[in-house]
N, CA, C, O and CB atoms as a CASP TS submission, in Angstrom:
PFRMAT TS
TARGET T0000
AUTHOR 0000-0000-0000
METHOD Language model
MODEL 1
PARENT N/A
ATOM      1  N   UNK     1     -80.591  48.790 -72.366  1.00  0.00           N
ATOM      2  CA  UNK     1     -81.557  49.155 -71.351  1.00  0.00           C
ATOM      3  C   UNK     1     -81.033  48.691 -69.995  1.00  0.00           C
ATOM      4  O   UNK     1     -80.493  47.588 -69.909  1.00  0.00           O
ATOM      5  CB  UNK     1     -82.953  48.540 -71.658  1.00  0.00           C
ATOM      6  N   UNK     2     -81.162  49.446 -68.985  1.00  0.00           N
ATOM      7  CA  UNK     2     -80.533  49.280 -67.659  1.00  0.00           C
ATOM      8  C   UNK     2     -81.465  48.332 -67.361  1.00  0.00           C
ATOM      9  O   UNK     2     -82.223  47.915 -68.236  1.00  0.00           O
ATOM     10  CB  UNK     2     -80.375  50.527 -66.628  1.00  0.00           C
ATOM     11  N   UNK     3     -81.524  47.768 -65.756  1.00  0.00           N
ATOM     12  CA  UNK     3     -82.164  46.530 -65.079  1.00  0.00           C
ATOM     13  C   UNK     3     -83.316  47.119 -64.651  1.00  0.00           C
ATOM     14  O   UNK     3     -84.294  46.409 -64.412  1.00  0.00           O
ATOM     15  CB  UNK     3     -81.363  45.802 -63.875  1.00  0.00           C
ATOM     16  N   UNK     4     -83.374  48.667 -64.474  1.00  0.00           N
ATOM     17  CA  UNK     4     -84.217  49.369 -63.961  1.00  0.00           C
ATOM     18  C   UNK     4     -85.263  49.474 -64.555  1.00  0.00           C
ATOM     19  O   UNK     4     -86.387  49.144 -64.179  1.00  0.00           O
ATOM     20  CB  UNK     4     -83.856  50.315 -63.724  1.00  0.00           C
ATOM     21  N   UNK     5     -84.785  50.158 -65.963  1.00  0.00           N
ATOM     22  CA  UNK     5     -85.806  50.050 -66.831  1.00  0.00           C
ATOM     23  C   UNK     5     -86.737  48.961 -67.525  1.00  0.00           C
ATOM     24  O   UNK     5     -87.884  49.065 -67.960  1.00  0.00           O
ATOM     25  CB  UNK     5     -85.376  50.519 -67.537  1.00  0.00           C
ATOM     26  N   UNK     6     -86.003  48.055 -67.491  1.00  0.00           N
ATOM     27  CA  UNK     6     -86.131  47.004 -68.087  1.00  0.00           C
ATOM     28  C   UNK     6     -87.412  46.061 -66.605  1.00  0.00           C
ATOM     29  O   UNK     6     -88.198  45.179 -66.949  1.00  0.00           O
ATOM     30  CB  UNK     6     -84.277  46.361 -68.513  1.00  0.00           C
ATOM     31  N   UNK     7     -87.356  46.287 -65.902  1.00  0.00           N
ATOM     32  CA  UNK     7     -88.191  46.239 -64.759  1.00  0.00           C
ATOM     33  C   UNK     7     -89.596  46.986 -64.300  1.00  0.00           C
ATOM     34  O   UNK     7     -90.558  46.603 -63.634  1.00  0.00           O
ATOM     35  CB  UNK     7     -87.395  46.521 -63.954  1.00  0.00           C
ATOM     36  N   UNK     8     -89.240  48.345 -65.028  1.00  0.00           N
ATOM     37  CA  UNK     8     -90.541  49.008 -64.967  1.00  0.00           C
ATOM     38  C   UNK     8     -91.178  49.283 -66.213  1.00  0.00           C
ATOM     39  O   UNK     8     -91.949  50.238 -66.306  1.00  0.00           O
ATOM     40  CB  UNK     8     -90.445  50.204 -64.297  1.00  0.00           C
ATOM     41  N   UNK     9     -90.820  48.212 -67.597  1.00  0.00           N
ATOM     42  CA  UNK     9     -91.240  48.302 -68.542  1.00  0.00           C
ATOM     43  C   UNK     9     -92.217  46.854 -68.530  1.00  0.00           C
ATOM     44  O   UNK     9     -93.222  46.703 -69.225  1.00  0.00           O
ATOM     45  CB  UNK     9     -90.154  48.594 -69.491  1.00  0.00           C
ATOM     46  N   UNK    10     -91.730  45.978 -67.691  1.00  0.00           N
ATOM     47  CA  UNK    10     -92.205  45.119 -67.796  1.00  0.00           C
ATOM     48  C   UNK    10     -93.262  45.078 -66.720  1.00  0.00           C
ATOM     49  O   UNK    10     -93.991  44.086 -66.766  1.00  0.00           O
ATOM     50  CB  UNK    10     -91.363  44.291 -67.920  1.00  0.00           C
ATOM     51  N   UNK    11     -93.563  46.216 -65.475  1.00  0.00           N
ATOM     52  CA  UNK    11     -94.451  46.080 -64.747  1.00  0.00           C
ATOM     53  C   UNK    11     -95.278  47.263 -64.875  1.00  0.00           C
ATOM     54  O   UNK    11     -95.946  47.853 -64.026  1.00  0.00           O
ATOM     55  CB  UNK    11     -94.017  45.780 -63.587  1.00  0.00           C
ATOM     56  N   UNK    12     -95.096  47.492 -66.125  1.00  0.00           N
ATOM     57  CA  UNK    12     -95.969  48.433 -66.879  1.00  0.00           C
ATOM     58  C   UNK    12     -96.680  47.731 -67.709  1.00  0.00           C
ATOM     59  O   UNK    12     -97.872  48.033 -67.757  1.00  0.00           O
ATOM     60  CB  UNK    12     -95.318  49.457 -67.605  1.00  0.00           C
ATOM     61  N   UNK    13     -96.298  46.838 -68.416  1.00  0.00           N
ATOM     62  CA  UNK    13     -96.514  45.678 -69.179  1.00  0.00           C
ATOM     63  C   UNK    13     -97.844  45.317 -68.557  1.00  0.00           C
ATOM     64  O   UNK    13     -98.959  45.586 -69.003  1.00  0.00           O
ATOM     65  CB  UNK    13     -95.336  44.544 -69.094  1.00  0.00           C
ATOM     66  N   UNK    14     -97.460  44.499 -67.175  1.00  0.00           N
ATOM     67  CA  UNK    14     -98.237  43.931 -66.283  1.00  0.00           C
ATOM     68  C   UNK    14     -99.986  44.717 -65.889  1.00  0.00           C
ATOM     69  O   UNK    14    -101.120  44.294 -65.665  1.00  0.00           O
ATOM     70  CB  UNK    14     -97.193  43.915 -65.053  1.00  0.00           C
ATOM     71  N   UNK    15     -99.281  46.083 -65.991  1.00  0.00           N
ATOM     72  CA  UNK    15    -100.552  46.885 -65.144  1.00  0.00           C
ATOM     73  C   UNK    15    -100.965  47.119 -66.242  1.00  0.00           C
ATOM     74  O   UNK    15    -102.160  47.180 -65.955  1.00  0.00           O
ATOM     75  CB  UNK    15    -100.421  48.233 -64.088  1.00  0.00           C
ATOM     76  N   UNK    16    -100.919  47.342 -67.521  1.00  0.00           N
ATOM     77  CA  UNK    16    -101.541  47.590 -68.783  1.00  0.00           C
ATOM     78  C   UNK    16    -102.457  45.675 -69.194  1.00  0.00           C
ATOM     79  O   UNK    16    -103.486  45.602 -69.866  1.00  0.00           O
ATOM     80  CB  UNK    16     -99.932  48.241 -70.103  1.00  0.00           C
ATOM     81  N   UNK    17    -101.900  44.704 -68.728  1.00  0.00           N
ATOM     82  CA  UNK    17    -102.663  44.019 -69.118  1.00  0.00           C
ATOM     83  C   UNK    17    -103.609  43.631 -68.079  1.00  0.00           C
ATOM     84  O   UNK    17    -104.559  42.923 -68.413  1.00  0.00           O
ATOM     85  CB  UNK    17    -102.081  43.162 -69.697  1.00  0.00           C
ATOM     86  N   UNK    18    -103.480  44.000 -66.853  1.00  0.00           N
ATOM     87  CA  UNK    18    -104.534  43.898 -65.752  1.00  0.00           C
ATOM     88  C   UNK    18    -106.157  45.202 -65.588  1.00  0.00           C
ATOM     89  O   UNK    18    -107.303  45.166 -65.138  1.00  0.00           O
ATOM     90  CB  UNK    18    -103.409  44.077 -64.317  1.00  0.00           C
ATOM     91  N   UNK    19    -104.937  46.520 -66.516  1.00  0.00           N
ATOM     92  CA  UNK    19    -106.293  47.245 -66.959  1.00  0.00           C
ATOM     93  C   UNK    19    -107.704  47.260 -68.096  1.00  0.00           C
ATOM     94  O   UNK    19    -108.804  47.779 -68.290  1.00  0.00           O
ATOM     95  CB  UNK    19    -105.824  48.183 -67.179  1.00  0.00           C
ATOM     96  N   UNK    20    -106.433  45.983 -68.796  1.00  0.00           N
ATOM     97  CA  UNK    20    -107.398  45.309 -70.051  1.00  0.00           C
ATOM     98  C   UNK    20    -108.212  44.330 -69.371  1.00  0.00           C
ATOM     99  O   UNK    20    -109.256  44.180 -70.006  1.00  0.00           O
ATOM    100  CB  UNK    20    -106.525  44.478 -71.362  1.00  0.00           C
ATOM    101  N   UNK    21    -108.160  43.523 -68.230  1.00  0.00           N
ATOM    102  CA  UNK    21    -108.916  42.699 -67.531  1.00  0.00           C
ATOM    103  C   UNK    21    -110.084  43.546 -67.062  1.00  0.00           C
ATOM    104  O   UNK    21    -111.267  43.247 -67.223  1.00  0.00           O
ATOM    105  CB  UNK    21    -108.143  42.042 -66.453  1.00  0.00           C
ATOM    106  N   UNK    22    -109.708  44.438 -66.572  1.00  0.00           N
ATOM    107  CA  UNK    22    -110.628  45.173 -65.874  1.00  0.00           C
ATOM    108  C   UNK    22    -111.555  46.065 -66.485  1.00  0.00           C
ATOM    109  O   UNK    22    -112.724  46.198 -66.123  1.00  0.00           O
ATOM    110  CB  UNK    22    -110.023  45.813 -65.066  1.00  0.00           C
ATOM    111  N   UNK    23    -110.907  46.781 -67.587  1.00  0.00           N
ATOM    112  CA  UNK    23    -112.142  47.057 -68.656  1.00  0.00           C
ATOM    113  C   UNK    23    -113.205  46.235 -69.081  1.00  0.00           C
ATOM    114  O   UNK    23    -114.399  46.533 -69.062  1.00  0.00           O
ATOM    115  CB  UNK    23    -111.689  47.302 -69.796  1.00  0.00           C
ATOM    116  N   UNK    24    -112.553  44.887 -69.574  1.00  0.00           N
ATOM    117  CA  UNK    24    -113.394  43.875 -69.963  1.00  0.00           C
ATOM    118  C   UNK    24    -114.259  43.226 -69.068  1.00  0.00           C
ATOM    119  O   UNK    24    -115.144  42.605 -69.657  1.00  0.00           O
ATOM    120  CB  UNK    24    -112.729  43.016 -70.475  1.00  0.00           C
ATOM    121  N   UNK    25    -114.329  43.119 -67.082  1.00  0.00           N
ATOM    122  CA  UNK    25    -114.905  43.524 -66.220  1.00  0.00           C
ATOM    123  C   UNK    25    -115.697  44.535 -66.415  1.00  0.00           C
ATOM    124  O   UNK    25    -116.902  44.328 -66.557  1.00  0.00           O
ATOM    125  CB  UNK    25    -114.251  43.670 -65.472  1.00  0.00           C
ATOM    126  N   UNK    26    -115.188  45.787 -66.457  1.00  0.00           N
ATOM    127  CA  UNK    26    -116.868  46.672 -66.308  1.00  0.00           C
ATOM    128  C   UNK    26    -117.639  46.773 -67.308  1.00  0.00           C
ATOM    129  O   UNK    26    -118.700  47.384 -67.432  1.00  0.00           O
ATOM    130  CB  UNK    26    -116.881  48.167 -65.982  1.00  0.00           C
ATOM    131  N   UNK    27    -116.842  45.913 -68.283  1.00  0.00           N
ATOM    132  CA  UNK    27    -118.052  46.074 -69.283  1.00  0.00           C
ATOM    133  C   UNK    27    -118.511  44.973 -69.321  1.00  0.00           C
ATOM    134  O   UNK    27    -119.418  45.044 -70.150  1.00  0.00           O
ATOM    135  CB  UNK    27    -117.845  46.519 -70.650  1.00  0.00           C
ATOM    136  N   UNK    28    -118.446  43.740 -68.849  1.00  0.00           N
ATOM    137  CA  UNK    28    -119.164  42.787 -68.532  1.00  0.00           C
ATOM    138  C   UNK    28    -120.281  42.883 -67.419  1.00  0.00           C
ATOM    139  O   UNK    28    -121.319  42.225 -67.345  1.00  0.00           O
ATOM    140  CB  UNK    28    -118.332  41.934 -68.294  1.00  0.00           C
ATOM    141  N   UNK    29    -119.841  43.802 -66.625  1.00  0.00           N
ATOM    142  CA  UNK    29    -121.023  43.990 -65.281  1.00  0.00           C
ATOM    143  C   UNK    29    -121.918  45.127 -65.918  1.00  0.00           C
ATOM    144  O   UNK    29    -123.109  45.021 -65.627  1.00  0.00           O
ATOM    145  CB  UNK    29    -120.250  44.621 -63.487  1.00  0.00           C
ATOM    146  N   UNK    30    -121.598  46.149 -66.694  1.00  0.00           N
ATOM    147  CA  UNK    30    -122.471  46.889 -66.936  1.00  0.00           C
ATOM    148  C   UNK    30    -123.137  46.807 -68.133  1.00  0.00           C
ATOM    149  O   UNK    30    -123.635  47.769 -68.719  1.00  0.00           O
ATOM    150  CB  UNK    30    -122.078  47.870 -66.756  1.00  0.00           C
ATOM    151  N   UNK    31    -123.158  45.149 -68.667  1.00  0.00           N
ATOM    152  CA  UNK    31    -124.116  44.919 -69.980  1.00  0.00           C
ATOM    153  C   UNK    31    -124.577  43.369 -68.952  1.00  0.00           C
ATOM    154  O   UNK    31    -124.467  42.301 -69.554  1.00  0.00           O
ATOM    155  CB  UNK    31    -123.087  44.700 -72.087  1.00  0.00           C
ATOM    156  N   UNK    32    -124.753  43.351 -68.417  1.00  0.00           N
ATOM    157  CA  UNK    32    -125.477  42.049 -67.056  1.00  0.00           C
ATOM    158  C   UNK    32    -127.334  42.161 -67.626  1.00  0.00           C
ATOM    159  O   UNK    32    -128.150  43.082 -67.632  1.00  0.00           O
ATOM    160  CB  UNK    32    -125.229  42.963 -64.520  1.00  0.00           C
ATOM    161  N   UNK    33    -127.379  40.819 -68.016  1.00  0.00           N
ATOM    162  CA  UNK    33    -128.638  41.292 -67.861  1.00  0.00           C
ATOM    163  C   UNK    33    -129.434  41.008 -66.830  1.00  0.00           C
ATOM    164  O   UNK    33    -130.503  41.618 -66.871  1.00  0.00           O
ATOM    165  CB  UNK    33    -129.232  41.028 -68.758  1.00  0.00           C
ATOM    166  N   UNK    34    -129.277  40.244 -65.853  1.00  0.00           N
ATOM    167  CA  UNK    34    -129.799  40.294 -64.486  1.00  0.00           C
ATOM    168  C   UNK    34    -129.399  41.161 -63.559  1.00  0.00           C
ATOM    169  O   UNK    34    -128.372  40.966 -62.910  1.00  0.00           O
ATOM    170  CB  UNK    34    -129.649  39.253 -63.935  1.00  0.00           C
ATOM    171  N   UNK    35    -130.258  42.338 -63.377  1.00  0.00           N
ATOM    172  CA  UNK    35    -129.854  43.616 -62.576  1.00  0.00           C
ATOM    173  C   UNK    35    -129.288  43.338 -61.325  1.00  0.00           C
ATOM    174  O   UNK    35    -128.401  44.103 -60.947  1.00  0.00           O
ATOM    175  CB  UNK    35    -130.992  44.521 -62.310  1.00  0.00           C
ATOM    176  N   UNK    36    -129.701  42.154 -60.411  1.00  0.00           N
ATOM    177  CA  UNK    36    -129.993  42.419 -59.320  1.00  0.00           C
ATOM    178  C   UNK    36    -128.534  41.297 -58.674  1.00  0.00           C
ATOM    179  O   UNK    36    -128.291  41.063 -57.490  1.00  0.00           O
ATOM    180  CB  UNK    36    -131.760  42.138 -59.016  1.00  0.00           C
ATOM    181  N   UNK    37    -127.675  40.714 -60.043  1.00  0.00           N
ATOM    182  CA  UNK    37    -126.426  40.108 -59.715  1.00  0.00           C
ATOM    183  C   UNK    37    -125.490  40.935 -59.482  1.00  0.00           C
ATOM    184  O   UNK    37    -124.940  41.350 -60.502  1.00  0.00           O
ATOM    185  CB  UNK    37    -125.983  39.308 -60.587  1.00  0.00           C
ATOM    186  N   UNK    38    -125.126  41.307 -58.567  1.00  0.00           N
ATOM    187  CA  UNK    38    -124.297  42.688 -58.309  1.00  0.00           C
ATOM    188  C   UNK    38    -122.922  42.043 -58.281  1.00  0.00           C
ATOM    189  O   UNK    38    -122.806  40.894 -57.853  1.00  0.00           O
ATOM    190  CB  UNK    38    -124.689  43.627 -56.759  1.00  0.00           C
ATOM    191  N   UNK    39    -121.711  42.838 -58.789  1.00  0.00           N
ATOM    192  CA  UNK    39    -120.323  41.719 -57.973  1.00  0.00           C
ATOM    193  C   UNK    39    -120.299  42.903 -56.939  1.00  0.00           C
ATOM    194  O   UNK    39    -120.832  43.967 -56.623  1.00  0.00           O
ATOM    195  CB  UNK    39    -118.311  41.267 -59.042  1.00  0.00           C
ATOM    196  N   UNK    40    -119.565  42.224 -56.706  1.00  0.00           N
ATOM    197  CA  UNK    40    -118.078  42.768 -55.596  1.00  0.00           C
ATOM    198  C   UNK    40    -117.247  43.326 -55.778  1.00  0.00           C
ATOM    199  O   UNK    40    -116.872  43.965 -54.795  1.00  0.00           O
ATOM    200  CB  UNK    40    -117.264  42.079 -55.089  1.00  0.00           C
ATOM    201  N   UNK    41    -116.552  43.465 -56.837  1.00  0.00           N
ATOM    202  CA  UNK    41    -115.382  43.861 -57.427  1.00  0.00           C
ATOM    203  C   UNK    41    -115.731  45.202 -58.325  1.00  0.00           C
ATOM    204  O   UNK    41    -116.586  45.506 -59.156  1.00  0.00           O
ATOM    205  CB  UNK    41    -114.783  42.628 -58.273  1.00  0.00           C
ATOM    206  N   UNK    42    -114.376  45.961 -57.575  1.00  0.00           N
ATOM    207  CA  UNK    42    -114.515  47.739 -58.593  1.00  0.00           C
ATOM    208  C   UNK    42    -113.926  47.763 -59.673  1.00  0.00           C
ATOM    209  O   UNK    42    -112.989  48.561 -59.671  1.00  0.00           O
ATOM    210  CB  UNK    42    -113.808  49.172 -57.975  1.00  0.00           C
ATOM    211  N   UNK    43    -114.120  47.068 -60.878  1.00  0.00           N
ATOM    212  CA  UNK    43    -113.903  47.367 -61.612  1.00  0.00           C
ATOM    213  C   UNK    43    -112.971  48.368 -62.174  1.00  0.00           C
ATOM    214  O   UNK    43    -111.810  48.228 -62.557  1.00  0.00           O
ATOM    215  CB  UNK    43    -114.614  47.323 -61.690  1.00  0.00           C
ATOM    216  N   UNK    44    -113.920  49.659 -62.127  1.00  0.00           N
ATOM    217  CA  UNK    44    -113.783  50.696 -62.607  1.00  0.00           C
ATOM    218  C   UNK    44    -112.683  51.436 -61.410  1.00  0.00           C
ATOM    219  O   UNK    44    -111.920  52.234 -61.954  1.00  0.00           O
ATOM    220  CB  UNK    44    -115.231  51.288 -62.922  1.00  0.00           C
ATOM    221  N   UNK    45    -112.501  51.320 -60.060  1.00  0.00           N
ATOM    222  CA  UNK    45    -111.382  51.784 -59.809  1.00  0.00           C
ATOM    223  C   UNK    45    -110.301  50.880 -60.274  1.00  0.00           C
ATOM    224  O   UNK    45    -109.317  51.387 -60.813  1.00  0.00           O
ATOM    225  CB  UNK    45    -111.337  52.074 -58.533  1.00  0.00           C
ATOM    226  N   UNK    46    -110.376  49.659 -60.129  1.00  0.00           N
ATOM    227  CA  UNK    46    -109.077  48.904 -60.398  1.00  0.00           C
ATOM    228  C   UNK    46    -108.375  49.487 -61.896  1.00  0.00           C
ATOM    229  O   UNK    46    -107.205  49.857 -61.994  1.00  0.00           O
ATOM    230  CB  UNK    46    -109.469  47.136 -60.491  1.00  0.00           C
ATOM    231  N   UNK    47    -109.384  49.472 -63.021  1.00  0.00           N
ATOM    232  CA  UNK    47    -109.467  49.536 -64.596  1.00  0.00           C
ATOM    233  C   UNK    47    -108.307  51.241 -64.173  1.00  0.00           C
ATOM    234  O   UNK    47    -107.281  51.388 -64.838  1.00  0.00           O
ATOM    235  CB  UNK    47    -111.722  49.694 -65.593  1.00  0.00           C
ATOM    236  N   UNK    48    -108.664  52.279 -63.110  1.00  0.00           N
ATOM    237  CA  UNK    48    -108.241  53.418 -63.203  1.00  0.00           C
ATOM    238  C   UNK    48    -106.636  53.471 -62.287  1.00  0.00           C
ATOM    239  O   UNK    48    -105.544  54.022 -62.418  1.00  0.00           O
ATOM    240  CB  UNK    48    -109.479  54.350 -62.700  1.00  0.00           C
ATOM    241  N   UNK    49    -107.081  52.849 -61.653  1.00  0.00           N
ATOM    242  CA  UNK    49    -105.505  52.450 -61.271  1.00  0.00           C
ATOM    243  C   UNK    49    -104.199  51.851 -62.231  1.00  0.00           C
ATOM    244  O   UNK    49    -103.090  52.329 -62.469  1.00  0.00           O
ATOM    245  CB  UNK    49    -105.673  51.375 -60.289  1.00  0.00           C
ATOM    246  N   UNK    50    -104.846  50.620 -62.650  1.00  0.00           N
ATOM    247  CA  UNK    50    -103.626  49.829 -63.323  1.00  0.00           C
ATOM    248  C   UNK    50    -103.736  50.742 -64.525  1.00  0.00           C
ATOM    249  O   UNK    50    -102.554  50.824 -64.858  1.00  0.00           O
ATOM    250  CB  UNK    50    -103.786  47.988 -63.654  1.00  0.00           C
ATOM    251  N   UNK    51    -104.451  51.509 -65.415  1.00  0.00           N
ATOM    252  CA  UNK    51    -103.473  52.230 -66.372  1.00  0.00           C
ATOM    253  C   UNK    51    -103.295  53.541 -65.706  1.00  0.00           C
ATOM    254  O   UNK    51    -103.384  54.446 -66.537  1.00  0.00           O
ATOM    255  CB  UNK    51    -104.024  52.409 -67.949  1.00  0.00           C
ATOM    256  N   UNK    52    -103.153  53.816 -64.928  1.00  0.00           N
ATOM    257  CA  UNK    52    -102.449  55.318 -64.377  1.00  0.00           C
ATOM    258  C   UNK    52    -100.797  54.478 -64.110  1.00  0.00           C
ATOM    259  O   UNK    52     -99.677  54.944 -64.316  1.00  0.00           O
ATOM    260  CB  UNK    52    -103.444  56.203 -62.419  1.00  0.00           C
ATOM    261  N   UNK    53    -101.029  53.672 -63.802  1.00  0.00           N
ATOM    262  CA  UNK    53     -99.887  52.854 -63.184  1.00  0.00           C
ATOM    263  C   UNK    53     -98.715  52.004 -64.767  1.00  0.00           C
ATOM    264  O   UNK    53     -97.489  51.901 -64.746  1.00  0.00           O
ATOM    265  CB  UNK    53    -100.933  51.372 -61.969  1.00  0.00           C
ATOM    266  N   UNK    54     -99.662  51.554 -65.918  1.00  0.00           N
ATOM    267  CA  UNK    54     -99.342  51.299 -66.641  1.00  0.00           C
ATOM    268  C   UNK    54     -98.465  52.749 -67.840  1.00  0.00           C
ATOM    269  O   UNK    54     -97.577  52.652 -68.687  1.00  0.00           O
ATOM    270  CB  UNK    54    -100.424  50.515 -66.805  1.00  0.00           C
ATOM    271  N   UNK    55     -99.469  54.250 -67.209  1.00  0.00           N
ATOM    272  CA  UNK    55     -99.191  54.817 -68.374  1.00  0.00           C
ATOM    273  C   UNK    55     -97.957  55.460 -68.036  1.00  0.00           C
ATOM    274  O   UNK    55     -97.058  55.676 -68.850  1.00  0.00           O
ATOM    275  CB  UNK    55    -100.249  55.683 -68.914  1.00  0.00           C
ATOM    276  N   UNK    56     -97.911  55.934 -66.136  1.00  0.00           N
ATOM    277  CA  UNK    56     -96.462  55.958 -66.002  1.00  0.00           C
ATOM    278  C   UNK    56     -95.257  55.306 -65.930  1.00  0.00           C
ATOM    279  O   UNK    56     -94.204  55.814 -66.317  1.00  0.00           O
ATOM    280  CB  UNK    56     -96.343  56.291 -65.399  1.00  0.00           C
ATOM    281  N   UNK    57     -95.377  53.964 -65.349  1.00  0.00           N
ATOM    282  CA  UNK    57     -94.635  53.279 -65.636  1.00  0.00           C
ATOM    283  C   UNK    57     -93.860  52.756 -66.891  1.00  0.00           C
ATOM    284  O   UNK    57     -92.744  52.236 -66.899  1.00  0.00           O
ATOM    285  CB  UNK    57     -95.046  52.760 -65.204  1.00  0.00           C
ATOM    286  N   UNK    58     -94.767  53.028 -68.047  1.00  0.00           N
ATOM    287  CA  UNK    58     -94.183  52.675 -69.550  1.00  0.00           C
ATOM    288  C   UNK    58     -93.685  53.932 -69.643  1.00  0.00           C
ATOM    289  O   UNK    58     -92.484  54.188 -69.556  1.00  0.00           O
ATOM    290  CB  UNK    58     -95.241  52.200 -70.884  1.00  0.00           C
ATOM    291  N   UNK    59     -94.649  54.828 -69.837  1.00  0.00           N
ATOM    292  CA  UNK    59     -93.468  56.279 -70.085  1.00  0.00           C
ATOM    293  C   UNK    59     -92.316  56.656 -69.522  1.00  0.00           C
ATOM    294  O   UNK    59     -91.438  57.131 -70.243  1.00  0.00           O
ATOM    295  CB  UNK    59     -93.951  57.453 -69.815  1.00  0.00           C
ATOM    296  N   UNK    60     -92.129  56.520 -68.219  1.00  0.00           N
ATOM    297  CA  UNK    60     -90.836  56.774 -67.540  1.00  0.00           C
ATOM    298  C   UNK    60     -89.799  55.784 -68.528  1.00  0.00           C
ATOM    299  O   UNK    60     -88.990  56.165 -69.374  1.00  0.00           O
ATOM    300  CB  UNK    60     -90.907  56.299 -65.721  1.00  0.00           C
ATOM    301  N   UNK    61     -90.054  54.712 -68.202  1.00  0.00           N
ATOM    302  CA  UNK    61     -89.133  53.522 -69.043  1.00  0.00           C
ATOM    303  C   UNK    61     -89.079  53.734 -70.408  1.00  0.00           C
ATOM    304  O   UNK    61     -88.052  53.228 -70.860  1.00  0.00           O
ATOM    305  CB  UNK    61     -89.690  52.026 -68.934  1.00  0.00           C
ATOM    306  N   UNK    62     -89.954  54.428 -71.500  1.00  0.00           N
ATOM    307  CA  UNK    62     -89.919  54.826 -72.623  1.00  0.00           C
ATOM    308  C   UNK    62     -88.765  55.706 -72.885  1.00  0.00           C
ATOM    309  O   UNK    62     -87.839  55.524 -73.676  1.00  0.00           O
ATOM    310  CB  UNK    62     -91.037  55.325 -72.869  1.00  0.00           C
ATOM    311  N   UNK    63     -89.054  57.025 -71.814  1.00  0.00           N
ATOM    312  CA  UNK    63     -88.146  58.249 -71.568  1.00  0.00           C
ATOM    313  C   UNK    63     -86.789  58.030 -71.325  1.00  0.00           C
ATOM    314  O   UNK    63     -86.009  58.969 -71.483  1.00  0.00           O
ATOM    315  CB  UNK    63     -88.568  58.996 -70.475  1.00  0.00           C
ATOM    316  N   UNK    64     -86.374  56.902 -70.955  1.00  0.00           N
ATOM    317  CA  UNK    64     -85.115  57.017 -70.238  1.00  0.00           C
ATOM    318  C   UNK    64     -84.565  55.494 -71.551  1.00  0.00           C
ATOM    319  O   UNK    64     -83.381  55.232 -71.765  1.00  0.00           O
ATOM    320  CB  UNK    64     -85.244  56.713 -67.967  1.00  0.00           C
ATOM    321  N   UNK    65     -85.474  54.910 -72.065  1.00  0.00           N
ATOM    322  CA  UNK    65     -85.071  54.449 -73.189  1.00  0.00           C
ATOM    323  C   UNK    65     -84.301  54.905 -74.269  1.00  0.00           C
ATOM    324  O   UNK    65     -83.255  54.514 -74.788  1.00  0.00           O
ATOM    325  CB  UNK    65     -85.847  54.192 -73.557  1.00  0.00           C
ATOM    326  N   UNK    66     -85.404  56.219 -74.567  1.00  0.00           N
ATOM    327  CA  UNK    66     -85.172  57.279 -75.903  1.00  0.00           C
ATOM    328  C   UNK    66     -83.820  58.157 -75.566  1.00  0.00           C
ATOM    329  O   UNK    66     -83.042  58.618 -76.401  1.00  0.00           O
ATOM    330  CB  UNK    66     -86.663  58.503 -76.128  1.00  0.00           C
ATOM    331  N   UNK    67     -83.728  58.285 -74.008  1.00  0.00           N
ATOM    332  CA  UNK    67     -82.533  59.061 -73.897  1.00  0.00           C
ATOM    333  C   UNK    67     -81.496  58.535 -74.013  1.00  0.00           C
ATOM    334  O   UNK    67     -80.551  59.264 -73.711  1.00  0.00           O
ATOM    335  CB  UNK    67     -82.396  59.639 -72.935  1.00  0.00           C
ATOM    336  N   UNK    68     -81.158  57.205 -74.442  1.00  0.00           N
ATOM    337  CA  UNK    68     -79.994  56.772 -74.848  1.00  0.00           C
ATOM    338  C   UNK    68     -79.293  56.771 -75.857  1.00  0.00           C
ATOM    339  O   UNK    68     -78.190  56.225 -75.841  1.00  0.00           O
ATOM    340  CB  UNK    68     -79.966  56.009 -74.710  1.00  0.00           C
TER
END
């Protein structure tokens, strides 16, 4: 595996386990049982970012894995 890959496998890695944070975030805010504790934090965009970010980033690095 090149340095390249080996770099965006691992910050695929990263954004796949920051989208598992963030799932586990919105589903912590949206089973709250005090309505009126609101956070701050988007969840649900972050949760949609880091695996858009996780699913290309592993696949590219998958792809160029398999092509060896």
């Amino acid at each position: 595996m090149i340095d390249s890959d080996f770099i965006m496998a691992v910050a695929g890695g990263i954004c796949l386990f920051l989208a598992a944070v963030a799932w586990a975030g919105d589903r912590r805010r949206m089973k709250r049982v005090d309505l009126d504790r609101v956070g701050f934090m988007p969840w649900t965009g972050v949760f949609f970012i880091a695996l858009m970010g996780a699913v290309l980033l592993l696949g590219i690095s998958a792809k160029d894995w398999f092509a060896r």
